[in-house]
PDB file of C-alpha atoms in Angstrom:
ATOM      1  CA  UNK A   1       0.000   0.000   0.000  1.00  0.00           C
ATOM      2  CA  UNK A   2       1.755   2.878  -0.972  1.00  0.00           C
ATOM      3  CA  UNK A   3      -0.378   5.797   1.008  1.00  0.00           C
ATOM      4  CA  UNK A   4      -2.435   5.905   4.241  1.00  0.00           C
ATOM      5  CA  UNK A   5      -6.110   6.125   4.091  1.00  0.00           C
ATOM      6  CA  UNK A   6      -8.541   6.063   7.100  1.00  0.00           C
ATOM      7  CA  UNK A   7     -10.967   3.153   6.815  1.00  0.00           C
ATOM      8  CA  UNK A   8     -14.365   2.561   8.108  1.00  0.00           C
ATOM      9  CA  UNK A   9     -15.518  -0.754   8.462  1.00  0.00           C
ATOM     10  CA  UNK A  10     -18.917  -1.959   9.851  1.00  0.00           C
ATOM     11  CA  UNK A  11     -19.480  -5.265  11.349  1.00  0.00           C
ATOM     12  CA  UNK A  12     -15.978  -5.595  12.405  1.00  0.00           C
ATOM     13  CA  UNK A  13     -15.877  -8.104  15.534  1.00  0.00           C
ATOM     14  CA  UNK A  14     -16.044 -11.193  12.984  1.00  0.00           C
ATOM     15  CA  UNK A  15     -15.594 -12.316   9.431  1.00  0.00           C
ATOM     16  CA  UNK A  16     -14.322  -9.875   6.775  1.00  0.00           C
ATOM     17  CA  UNK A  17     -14.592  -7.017   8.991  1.00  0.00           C
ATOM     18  CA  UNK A  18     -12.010  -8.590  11.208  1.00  0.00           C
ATOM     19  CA  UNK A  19      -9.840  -9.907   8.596  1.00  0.00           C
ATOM     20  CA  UNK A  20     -10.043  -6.260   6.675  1.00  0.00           C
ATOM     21  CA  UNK A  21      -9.424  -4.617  10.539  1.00  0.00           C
ATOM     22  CA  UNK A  22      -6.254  -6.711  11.269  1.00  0.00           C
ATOM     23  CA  UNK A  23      -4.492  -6.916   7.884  1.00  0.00           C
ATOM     24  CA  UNK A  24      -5.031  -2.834   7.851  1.00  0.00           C
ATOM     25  CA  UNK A  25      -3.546  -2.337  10.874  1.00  0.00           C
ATOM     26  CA  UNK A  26      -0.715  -4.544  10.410  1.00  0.00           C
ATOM     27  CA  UNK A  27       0.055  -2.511   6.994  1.00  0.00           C
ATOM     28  CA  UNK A  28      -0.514   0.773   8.904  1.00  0.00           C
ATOM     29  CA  UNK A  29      -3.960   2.513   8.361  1.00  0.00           C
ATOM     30  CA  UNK A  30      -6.523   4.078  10.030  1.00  0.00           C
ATOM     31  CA  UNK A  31      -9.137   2.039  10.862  1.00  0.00           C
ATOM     32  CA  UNK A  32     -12.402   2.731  12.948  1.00  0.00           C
ATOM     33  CA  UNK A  33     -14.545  -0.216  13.246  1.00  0.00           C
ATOM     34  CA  UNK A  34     -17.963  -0.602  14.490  1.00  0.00           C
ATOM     35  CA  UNK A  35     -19.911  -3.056  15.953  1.00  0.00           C
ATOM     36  CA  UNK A  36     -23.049  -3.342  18.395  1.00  0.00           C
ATOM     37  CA  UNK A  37     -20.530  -4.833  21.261  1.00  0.00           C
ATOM     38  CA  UNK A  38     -17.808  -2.775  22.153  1.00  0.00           C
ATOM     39  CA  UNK A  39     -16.064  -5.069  24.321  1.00  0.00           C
ATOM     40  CA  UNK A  40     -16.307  -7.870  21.437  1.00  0.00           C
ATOM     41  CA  UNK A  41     -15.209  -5.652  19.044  1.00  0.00           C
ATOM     42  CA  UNK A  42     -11.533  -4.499  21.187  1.00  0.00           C
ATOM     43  CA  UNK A  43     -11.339  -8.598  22.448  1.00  0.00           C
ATOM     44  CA  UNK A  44     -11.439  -9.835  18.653  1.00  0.00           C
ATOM     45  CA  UNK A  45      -8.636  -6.912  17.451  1.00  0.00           C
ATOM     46  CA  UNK A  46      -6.322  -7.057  20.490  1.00  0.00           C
ATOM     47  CA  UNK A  47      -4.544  -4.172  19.573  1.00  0.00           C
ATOM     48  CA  UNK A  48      -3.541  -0.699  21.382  1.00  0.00           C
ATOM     49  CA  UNK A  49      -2.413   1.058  18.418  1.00  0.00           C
ATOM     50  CA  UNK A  50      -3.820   4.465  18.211  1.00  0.00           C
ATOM     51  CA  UNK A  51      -4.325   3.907  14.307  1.00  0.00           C
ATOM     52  CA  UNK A  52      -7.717   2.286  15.817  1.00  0.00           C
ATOM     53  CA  UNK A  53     -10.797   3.423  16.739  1.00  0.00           C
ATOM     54  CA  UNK A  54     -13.363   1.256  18.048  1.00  0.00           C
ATOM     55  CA  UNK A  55     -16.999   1.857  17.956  1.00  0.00           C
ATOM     56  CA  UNK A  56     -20.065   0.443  19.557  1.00  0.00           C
ATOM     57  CA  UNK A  57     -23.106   1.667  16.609  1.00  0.00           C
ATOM     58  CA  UNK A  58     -26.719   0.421  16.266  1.00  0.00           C
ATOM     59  CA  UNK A  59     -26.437   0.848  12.148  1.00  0.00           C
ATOM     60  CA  UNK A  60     -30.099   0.421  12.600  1.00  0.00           C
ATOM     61  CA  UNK A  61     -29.900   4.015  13.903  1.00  0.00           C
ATOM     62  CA  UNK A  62     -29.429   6.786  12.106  1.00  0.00           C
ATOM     63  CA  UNK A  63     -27.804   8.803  14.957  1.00  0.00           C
ATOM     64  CA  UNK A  64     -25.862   6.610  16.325  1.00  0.00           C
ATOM     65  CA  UNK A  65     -24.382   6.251  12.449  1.00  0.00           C
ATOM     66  CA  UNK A  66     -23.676   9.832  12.400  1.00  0.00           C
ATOM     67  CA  UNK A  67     -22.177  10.489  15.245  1.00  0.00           C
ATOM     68  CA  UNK A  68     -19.729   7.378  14.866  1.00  0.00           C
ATOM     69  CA  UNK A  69     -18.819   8.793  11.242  1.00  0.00           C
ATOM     70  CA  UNK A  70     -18.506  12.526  12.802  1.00  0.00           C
ATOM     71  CA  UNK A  71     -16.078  10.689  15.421  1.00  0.00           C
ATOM     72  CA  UNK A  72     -14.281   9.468  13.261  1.00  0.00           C
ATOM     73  CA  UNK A  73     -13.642  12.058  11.280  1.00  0.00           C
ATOM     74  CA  UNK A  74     -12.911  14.287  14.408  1.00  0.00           C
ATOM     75  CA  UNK A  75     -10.160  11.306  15.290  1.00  0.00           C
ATOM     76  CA  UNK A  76      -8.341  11.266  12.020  1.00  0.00           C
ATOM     77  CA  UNK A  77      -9.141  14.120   9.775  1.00  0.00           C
ATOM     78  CA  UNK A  78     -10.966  12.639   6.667  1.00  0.00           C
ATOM     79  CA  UNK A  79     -13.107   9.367   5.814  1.00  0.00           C
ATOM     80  CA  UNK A  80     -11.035   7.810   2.549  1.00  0.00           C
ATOM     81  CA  UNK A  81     -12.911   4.223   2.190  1.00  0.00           C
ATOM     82  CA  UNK A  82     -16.108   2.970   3.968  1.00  0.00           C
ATOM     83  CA  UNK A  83     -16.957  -0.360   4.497  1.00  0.00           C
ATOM     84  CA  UNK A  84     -20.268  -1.744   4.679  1.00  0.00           C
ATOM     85  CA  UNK A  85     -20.170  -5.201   5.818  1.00  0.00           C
ATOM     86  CA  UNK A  86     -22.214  -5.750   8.685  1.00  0.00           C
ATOM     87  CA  UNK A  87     -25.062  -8.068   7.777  1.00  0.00           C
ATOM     88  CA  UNK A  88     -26.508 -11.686   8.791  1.00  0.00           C
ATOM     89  CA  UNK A  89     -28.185 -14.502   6.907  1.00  0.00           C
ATOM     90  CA  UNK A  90     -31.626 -15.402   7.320  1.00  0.00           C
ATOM     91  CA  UNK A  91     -33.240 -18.804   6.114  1.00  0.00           C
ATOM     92  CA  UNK A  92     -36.612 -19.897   5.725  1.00  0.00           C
ATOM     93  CA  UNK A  93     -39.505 -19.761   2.646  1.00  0.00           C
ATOM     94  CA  UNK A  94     -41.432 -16.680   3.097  1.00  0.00           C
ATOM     95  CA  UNK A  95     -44.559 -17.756   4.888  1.00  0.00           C
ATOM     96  CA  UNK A  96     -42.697 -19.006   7.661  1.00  0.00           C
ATOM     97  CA  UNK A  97     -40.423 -15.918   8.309  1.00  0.00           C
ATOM     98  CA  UNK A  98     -42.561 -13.288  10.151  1.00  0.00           C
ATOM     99  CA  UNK A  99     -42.946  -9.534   9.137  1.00  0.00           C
ATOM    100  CA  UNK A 100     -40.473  -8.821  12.340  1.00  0.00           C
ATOM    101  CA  UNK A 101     -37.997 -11.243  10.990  1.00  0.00           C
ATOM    102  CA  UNK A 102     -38.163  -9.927   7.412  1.00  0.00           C
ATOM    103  CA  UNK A 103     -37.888  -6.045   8.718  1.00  0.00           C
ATOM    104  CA  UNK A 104     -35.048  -7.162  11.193  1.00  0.00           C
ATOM    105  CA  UNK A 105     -32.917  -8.351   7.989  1.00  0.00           C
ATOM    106  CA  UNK A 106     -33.551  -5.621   6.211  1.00  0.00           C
ATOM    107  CA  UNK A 107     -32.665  -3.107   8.910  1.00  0.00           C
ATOM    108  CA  UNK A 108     -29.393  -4.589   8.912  1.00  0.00           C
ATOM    109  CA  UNK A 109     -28.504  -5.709   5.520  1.00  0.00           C
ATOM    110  CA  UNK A 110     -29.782  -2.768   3.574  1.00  0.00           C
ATOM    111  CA  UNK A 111     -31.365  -0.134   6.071  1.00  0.00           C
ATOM    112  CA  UNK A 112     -27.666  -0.241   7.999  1.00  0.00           C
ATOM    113  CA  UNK A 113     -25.728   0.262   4.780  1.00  0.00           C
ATOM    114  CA  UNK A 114     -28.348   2.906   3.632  1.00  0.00           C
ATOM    115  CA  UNK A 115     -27.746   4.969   7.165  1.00  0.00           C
ATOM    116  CA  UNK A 116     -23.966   4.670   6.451  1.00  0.00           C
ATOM    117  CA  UNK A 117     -24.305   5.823   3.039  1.00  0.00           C
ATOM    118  CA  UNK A 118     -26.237   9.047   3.954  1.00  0.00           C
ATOM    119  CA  UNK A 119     -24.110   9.752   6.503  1.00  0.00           C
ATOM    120  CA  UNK A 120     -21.072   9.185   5.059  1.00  0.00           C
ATOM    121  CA  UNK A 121     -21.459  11.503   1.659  1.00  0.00           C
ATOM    122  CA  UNK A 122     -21.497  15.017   2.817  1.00  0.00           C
ATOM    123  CA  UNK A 123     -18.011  13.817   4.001  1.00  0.00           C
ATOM    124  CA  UNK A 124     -16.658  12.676   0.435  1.00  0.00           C
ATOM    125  CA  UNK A 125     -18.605  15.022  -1.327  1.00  0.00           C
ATOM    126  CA  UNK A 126     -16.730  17.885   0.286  1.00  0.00           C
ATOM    127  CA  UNK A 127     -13.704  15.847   0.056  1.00  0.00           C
ATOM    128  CA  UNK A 128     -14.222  15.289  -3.697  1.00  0.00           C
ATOM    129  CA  UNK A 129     -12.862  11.583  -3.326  1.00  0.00           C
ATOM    130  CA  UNK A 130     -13.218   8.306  -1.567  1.00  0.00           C
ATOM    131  CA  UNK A 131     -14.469   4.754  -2.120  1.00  0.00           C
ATOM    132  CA  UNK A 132     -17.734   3.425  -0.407  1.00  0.00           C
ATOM    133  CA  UNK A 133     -17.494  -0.428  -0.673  1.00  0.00           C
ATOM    134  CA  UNK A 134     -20.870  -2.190  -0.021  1.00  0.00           C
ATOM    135  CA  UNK A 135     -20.475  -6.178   1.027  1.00  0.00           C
ATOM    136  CA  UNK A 136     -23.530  -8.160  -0.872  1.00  0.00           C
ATOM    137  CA  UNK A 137     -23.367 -11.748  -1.644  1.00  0.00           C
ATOM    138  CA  UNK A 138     -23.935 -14.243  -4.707  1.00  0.00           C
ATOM    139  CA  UNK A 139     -27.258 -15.094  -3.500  1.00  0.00           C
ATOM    140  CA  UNK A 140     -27.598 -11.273  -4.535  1.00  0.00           C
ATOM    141  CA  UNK A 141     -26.733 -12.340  -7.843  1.00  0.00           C
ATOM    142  CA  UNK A 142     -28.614 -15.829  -8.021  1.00  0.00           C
ATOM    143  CA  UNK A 143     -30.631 -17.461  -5.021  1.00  0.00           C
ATOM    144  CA  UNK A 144     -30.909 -20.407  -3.471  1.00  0.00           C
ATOM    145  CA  UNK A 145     -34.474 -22.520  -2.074  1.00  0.00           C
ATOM    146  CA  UNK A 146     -34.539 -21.328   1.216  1.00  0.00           C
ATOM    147  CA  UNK A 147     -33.176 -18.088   1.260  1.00  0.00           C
ATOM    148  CA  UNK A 148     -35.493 -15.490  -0.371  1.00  0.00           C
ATOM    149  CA  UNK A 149     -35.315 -12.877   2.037  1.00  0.00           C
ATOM    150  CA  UNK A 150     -31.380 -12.958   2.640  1.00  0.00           C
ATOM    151  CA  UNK A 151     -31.126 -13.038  -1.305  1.00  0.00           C
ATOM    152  CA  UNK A 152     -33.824 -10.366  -1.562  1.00  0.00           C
ATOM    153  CA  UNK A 153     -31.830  -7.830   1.071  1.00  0.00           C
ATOM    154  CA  UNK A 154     -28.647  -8.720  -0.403  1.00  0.00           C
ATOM    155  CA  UNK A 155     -30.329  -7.761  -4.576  1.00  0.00           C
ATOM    156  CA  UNK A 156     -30.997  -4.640  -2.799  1.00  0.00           C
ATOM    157  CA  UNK A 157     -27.719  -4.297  -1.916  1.00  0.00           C
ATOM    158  CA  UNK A 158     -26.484  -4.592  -5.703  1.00  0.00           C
ATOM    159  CA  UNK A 159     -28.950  -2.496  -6.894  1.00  0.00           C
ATOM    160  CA  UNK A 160     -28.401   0.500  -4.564  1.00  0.00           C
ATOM    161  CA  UNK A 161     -24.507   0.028  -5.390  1.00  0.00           C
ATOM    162  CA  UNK A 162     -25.103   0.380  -9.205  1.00  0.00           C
ATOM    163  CA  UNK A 163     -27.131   3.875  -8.906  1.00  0.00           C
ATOM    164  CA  UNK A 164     -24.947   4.748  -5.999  1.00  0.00           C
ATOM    165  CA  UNK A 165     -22.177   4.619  -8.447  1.00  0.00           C
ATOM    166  CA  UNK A 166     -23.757   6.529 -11.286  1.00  0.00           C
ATOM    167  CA  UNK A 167     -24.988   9.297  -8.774  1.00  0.00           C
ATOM    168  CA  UNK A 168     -21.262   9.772  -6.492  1.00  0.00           C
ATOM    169  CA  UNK A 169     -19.256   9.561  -9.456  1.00  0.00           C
ATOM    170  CA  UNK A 170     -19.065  13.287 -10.718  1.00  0.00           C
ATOM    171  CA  UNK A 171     -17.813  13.493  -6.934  1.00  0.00           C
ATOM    172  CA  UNK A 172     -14.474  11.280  -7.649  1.00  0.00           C
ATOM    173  CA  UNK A 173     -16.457   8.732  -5.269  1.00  0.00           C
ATOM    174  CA  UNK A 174     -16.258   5.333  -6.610  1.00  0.00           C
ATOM    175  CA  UNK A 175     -18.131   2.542  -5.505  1.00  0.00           C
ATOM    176  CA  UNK A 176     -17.774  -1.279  -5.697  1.00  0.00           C
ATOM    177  CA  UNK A 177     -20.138  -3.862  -4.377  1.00  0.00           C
ATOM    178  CA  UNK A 178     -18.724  -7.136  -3.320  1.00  0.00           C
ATOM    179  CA  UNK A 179     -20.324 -10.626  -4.128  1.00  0.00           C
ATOM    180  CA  UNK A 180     -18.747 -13.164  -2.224  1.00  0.00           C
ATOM    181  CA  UNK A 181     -19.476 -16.834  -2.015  1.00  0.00           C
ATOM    182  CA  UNK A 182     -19.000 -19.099   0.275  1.00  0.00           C
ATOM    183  CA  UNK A 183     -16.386 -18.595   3.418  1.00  0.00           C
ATOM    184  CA  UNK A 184     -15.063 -20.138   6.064  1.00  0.00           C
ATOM    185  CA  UNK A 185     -16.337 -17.462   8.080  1.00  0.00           C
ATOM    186  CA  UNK A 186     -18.690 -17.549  10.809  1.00  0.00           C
ATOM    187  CA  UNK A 187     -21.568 -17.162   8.544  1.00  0.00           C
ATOM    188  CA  UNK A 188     -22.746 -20.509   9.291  1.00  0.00           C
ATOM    189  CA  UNK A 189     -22.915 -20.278  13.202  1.00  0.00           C
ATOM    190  CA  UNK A 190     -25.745 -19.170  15.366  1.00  0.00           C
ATOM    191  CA  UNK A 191     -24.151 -15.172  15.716  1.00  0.00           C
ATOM    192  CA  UNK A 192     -24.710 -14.621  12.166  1.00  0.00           C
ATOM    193  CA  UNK A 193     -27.420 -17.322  10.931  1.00  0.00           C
ATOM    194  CA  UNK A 194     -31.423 -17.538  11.851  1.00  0.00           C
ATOM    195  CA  UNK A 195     -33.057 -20.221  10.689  1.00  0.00           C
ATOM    196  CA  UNK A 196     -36.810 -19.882  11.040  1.00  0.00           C
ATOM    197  CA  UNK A 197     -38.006 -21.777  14.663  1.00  0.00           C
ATOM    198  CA  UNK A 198     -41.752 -21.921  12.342  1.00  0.00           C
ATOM    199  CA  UNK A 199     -41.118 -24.821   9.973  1.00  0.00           C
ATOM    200  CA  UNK A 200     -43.897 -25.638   7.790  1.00  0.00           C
ATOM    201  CA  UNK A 201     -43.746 -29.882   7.201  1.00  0.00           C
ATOM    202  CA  UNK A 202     -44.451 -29.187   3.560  1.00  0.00           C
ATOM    203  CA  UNK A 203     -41.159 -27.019   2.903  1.00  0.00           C
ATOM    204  CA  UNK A 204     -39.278 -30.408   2.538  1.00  0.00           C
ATOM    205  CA  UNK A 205     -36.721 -28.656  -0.222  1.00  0.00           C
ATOM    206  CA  UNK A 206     -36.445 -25.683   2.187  1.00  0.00           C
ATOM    207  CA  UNK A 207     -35.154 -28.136   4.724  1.00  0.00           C
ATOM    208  CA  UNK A 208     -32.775 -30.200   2.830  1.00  0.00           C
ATOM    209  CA  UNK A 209     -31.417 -27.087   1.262  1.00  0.00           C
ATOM    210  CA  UNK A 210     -30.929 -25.763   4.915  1.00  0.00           C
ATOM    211  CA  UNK A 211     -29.359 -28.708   6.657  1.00  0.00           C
ATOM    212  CA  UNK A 212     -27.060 -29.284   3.559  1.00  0.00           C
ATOM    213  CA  UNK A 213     -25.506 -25.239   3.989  1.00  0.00           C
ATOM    214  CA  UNK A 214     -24.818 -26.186   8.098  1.00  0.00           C
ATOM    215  CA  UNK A 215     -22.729 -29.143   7.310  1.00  0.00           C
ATOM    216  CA  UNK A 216     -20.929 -26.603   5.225  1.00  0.00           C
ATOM    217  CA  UNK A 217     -19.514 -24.945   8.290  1.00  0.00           C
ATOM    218  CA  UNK A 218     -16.110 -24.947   8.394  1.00  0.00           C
ATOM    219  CA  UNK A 219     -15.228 -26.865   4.951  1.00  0.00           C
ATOM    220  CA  UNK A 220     -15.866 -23.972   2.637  1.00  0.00           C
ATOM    221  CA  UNK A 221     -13.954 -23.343  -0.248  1.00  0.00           C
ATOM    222  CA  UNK A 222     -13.251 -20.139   0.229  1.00  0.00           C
ATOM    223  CA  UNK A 223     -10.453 -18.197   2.392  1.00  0.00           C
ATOM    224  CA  UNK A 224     -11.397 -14.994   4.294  1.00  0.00           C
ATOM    225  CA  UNK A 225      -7.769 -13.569   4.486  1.00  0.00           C
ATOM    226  CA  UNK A 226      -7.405 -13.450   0.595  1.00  0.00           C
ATOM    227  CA  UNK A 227     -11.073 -12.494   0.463  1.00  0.00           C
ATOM    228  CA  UNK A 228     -10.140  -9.486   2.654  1.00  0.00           C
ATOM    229  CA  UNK A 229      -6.782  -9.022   0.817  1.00  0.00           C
ATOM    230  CA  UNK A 230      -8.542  -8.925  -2.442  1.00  0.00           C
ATOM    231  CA  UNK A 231     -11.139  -5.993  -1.305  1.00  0.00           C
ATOM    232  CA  UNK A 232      -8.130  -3.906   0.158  1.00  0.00           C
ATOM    233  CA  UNK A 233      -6.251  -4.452  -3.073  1.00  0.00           C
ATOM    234  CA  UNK A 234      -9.383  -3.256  -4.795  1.00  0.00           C
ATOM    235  CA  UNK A 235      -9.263   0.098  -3.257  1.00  0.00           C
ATOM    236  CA  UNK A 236      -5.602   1.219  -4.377  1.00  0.00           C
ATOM    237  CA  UNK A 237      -6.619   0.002  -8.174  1.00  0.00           C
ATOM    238  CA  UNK A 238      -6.901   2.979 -10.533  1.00  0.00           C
ATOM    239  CA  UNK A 239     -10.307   1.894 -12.486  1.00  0.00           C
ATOM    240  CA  UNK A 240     -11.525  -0.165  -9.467  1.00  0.00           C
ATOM    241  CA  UNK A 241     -14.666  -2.883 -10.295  1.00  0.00           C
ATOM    242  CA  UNK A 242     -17.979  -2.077  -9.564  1.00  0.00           C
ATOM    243  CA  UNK A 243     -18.923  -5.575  -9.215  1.00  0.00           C
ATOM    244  CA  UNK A 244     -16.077  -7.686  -7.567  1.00  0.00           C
ATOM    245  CA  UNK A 245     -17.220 -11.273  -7.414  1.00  0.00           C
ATOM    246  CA  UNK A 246     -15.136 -14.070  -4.898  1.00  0.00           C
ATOM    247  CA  UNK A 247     -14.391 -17.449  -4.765  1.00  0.00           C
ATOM    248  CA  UNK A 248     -14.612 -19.691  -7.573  1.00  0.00           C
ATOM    249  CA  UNK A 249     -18.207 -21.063  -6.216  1.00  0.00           C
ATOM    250  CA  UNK A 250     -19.843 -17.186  -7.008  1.00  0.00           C
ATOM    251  CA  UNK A 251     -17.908 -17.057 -10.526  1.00  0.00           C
ATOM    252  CA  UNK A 252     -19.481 -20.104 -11.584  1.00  0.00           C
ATOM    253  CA  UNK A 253     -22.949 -19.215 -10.041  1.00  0.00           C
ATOM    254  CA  UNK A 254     -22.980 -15.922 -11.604  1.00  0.00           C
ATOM    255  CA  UNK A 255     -21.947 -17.243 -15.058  1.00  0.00           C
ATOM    256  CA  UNK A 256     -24.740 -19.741 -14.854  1.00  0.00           C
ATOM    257  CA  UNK A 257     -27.170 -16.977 -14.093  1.00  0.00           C
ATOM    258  CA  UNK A 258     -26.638 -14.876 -16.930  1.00  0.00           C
ATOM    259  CA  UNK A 259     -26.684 -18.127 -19.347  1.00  0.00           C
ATOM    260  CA  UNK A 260     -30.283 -18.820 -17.845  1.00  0.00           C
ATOM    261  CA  UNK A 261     -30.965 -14.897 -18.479  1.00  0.00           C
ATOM    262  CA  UNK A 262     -29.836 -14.373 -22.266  1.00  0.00           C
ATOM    263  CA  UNK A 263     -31.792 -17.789 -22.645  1.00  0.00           C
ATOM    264  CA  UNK A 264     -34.710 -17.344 -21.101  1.00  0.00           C
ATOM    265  CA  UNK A 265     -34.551 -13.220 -22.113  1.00  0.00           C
ATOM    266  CA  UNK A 266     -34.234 -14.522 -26.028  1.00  0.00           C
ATOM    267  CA  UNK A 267     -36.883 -17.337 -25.790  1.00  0.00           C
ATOM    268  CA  UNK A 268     -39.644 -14.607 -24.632  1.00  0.00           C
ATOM    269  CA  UNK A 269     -38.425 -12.188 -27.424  1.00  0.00           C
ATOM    270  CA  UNK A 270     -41.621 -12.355 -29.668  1.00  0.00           C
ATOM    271  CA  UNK A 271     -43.744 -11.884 -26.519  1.00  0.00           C
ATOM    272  CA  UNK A 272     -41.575  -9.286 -25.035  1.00  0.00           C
ATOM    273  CA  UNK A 273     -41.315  -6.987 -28.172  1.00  0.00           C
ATOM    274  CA  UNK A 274     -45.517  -7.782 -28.894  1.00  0.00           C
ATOM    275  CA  UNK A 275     -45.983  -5.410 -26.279  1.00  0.00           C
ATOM    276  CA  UNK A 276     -45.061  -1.629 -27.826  1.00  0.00           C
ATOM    277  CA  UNK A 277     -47.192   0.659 -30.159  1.00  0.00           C
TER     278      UNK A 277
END
């Protein structure tokens, strides 16, 4: 890395956010890192360097957003790249996740990143730079049975990120929304997983689909150190990705997805084109 920047990452006690938090450090940046427990947060880092900030945020609030970013910048002087990885995953077919359970995941996984974003932009704006990097998924991409409202927070995320780009950029802000697949993070474990408790018998594909992902734990493919390596390399490229995809599992997935689409897209053509004056 050949300059210092000052980094915000959310959702920083586990996962990427910890992996992004210590290789930073060790390299030499600025870091301030949220998360909704402070003391899990400092315990997970162990580190005294005054490059770090710690923050305890509800990214659910819009205050408590602010005033971390304002922090923040009070701390270190500017806001260079922003980080929006806090999220969780959320199984179940839709008539068994309530309309708590549903809001819940949004408020985190799109709401959250939303409050960061808003906050964030008078910041860069009068900075005329920076790099907001929004953490989405495959199953943003292409979904799995089971998984509609993860996937359907996690679209959201990709489609905010592409008009988010278009709007920032006569700022010098880019923007790149990350897809990863699957990694042996602890995406799998109770912390960052619900699985509905109201399982409907007949959701028997739901179920397999669900007990085949736990197994998973701990034997995926992918590694979070080069994930997080990848996303900091990312920042320091001159024409940085919008979309940056990871692990071979999402490259496939993706590719898959757009063969369906130009299949399916040219199939319907007649009907499709039927419909104008």
């Amino acid at each position: 890395m050949d300059n210092n920047k000052v980094w915000f990452i959310t959702g920083a006690s586990k996962g990427f956010g910890l992996s992004l938090v210590k290789q930073l450090l060790d390299a030499g940046q600025l870091v301030a890192a949220t998360s909704r427990n402070l003391q899990e947060l400092t315990t997970a880092v162990n580190t005294t360097s005054n490059n770090f900030l710690p923050l305890q945020v509800d990214l659910a609030n819009e205050s408590s957003v602010s005033l971390a970013l304002q922090h923040t910048h009070e701390v270190f002087g500017r806001i260079d790249v922003v980080i929006n990885n806090a999220g969780y995953g959320i199984g179940g077919a839709i008539e068994e996740l309530s309309d708590a359970e549903t809001r819940m995941a949004f408020d985190v996984n799109v709401f959250g990143t939303l409050n960061v974003i808003r906050a964030v932009m008078p910041y860069l704006r009068k900075q005329r730079s920076g790099h907001i990097i929004n953490i989405s998924s495959i199953a943003g991409i292409t979904a799995n049975t089971g998984w509609a409202i993860y996937a359907g927070s996690k679209y959201a995320v990709i489609g905010i990120s592409e008009v988010l780009a278009a709007d920032v950029k006569e700022f010098g802000v880019k923007v790149t929304v990350v897809a990863p697949g699957a990694f042996r993070t602890s995406f799998l474990t109770a912390g960052s997983l619900s699985i509905t408790g109201n399982q409907i018998d007949d959701y028997t594909e739901v179920r397999a689909i669900h007990n085949k992902y736990l197994k998973m734990d701990g034997k995926q493919a992918g590694d979070p150190e080069k994930a997080a390596t990848a996303i900091i390399n990312a920042v320091y490229e001159e024409n940085p990705p919008l979309y940056l995809l990871l692990g071979g599992d999402a490259y496939n997935r993706a590719l898959a997805k757009l063969d369906t689409l130009h299949q399916e897209i040219r199939q319907w053509q007649d009907v499709t084109c039927s419909t104008d004056f």
